[in-house]
mmCIF file of C-alpha atoms in Angstrom:
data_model
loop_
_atom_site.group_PDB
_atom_site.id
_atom_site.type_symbol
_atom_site.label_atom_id
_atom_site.label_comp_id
_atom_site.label_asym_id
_atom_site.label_seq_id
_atom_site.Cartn_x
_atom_site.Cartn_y
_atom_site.Cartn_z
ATOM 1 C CA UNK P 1 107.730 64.669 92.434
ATOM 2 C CA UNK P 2 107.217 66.477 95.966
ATOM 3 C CA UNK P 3 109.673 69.230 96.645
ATOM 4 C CA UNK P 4 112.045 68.348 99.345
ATOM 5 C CA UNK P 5 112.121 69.760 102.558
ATOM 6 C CA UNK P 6 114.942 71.982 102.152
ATOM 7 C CA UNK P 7 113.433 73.541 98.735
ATOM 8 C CA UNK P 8 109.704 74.270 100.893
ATOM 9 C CA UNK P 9 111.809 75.745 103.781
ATOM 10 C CA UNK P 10 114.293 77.814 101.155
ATOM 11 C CA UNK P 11 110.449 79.150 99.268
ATOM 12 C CA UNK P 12 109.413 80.407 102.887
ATOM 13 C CA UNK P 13 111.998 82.184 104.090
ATOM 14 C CA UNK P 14 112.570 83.996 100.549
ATOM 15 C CA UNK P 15 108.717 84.480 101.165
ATOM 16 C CA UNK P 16 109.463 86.516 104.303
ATOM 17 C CA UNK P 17 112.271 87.898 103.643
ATOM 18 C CA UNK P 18 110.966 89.757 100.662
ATOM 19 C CA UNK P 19 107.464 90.827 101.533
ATOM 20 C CA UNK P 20 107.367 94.163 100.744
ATOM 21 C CA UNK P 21 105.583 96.594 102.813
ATOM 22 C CA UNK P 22 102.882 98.833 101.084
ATOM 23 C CA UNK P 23 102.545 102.417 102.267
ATOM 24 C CA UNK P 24 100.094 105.271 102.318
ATOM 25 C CA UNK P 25 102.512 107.330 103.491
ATOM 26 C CA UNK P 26 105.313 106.599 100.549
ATOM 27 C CA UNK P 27 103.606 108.139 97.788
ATOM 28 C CA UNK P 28 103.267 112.356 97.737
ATOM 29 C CA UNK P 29 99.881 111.976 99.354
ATOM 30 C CA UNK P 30 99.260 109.512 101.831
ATOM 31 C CA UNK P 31 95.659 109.367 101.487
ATOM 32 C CA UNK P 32 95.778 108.720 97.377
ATOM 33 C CA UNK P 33 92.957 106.224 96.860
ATOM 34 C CA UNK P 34 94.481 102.660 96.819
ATOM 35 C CA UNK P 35 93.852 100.342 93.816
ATOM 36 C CA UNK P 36 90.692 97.930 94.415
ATOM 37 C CA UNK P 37 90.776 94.281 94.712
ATOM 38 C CA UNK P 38 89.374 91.239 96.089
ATOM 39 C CA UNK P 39 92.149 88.851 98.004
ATOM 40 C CA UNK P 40 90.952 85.895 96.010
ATOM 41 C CA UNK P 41 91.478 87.683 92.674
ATOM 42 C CA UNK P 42 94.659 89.427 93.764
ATOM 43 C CA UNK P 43 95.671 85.684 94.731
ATOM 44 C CA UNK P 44 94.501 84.773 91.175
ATOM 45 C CA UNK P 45 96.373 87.523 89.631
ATOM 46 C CA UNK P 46 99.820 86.574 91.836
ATOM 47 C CA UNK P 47 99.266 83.121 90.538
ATOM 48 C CA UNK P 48 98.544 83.769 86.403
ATOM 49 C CA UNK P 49 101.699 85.992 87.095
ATOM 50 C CA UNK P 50 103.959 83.001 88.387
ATOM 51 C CA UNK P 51 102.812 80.586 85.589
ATOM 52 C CA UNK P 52 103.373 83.423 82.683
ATOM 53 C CA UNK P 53 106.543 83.478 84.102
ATOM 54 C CA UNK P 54 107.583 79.675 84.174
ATOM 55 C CA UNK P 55 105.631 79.341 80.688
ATOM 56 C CA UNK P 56 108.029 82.017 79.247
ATOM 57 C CA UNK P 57 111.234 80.262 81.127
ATOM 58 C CA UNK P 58 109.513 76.639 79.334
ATOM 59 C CA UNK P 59 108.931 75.317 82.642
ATOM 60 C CA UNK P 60 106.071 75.146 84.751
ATOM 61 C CA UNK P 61 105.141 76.640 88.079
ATOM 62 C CA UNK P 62 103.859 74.654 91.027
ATOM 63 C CA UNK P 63 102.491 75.971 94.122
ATOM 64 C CA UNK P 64 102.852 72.187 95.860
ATOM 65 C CA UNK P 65 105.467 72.248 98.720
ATOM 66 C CA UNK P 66 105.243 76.564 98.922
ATOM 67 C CA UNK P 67 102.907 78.135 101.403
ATOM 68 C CA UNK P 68 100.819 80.099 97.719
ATOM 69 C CA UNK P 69 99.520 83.169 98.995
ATOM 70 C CA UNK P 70 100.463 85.165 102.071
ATOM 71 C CA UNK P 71 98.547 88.212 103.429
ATOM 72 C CA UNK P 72 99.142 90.914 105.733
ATOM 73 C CA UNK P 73 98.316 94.021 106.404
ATOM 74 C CA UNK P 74 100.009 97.666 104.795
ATOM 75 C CA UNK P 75 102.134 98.729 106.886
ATOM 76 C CA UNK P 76 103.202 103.273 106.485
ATOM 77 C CA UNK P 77 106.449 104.168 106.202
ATOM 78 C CA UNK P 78 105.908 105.390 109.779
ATOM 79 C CA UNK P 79 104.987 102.412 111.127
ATOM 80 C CA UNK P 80 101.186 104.114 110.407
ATOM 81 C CA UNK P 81 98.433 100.638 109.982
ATOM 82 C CA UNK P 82 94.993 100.780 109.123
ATOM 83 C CA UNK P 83 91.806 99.246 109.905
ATOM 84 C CA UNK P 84 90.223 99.477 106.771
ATOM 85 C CA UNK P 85 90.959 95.714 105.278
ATOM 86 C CA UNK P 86 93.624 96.740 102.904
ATOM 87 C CA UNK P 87 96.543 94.087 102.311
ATOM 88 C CA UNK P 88 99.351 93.106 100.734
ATOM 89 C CA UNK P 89 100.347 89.466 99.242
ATOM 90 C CA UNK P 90 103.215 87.610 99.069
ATOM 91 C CA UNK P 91 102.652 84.726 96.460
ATOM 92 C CA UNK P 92 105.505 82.210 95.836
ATOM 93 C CA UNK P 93 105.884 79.289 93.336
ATOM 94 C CA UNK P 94 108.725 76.451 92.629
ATOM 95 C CA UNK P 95 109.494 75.235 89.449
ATOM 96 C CA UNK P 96 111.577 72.394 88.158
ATOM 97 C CA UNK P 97 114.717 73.704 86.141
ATOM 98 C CA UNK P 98 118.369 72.479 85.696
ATOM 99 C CA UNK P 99 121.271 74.306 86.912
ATOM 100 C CA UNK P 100 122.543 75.092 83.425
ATOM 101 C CA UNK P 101 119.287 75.658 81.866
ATOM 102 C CA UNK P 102 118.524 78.522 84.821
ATOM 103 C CA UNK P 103 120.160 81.786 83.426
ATOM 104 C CA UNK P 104 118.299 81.313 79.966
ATOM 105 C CA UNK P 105 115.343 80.661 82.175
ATOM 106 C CA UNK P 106 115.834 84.557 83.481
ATOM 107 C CA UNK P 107 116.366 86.260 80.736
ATOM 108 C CA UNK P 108 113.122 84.613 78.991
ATOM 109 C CA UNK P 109 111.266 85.873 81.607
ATOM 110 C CA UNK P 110 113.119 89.158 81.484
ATOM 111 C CA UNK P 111 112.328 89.535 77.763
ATOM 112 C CA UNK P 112 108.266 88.226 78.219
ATOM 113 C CA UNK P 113 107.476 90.766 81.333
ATOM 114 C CA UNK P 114 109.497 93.715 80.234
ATOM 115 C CA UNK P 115 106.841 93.587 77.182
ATOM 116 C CA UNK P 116 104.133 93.851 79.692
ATOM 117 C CA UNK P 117 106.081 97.794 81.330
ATOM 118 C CA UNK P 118 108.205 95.364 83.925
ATOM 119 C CA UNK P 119 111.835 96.591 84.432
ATOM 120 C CA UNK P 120 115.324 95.291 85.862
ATOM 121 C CA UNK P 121 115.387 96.157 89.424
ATOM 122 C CA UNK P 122 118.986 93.108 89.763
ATOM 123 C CA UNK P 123 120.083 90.280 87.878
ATOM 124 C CA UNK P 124 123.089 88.008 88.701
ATOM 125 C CA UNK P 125 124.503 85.231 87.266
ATOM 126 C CA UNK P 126 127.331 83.826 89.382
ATOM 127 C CA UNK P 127 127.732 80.199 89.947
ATOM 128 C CA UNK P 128 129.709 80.845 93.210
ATOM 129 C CA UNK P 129 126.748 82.906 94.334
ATOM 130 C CA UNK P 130 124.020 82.092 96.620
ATOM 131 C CA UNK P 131 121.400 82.131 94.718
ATOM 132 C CA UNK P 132 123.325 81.506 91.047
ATOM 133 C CA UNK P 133 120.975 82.918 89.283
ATOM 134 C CA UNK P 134 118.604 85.932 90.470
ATOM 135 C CA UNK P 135 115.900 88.157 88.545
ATOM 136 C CA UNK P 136 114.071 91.240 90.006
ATOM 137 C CA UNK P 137 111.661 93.134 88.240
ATOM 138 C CA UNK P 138 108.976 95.953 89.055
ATOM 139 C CA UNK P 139 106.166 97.163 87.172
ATOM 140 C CA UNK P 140 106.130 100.990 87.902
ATOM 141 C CA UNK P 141 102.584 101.723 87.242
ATOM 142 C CA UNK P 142 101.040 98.553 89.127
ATOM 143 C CA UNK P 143 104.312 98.791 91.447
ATOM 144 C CA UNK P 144 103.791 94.726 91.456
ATOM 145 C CA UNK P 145 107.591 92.918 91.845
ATOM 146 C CA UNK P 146 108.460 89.691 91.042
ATOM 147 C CA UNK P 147 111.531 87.493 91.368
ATOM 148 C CA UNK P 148 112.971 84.248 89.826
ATOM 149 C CA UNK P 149 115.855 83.056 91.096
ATOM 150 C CA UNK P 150 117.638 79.436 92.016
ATOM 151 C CA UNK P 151 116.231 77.837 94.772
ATOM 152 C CA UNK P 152 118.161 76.374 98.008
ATOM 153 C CA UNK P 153 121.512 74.054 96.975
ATOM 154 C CA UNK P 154 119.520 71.547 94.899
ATOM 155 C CA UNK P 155 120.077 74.348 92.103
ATOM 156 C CA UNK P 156 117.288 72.325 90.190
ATOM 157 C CA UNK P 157 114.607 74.426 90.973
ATOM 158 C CA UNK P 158 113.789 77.881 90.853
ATOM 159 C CA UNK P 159 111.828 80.023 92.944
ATOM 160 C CA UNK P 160 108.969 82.555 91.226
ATOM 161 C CA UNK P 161 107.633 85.253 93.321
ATOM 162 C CA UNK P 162 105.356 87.818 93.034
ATOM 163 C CA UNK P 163 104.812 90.541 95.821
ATOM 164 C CA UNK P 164 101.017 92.831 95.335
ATOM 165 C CA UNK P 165 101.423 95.775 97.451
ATOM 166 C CA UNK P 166 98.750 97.813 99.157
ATOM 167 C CA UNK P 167 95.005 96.918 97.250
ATOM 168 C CA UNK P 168 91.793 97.966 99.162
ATOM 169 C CA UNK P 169 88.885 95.112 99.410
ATOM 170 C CA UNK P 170 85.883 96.138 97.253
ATOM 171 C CA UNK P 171 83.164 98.215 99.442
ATOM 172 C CA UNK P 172 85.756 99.618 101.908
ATOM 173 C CA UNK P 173 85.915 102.909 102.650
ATOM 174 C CA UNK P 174 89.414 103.908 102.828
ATOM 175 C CA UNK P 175 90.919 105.351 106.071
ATOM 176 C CA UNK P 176 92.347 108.502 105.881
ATOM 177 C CA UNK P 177 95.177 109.487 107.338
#
């Protein structure tokens, strides 16, 4: 079954409306080495993140119909870029789930990441909400987020994403700012 058009258009705007922007300037010191990673296995990671979090819900995650992996640059609290590769990713994921089977479907995945140091950043549960049913979570020491939540007005799918701020390519020097 493809996702419909409304669903693929709903998992791209959520896409970018929610990238997060990585910063060297948001931490104490703004030249604190960055964490090292290639964009394919950051892409990898993004994705074994999306299907531990449908497998936990007792779904299954899809990438068909989404746009998988986005990339762009860090952008500094200052508006400060760099030219030293480093990036941030946007991954996003639908997956098949009844209305009435959704809020369960958060708070597995609630209960499976907050195992692995992931904590509440929102959760809602309204039916007369747009979306019905939202989960955020952040990891504070990888300061990965992710987010489940009921996709578009089918409300038979929901939307897994994962957001991997600031990583710096392997063999880069890192700018300094």
């Amino acid at each position: 079954m493809r996702p419909s058009l409304l669903l693929r258009t709903t998992i791209a705007a959520v896409l970018a409306l929610t990238a997060t922007a990585c910063s060297p300037s948001d931490g104490p010191d703004p030249n604190a080495p960055l964490p090292v990673l290639s964009k394919k296995s950051a892409e990898q990671r993004a994705r074994q993140l999306t299907e531990t979090m449908a497998q936990a819900a007792g779904g299954k995650a899809t990438p068909r119909g989404t746009r998988p992996a986005a990339f762009s640059g860090c952008v500094g609290r200052n508006g400060e870029t760099a030219d030293d590769g480093r990036f941030d990713l946007q991954y996003g994921a639908a997956m098949a789930m009844p209305a009435g089977e959704q809020a369960r479907a958060a708070r597995k995945i609630r209960s499976a990441l907050a195992k692995d140091g992931y904590r509440v950043a929102g959760y809602r549960n309204d039916p007369k909400a747009k979306p019905a049913v939202l989960l955020d979570m952040t990891n504070d020491r990888t300061a990965y987020a992710v987010s489940a939540e009921t996709a578009g007005d089918s409300a038979q799918h929901m939307v897994l994403r994962v957001n991997l701020p600031c990583h710096l390519p392997p063999g880069t020097k890192q700018q300094q700012f």
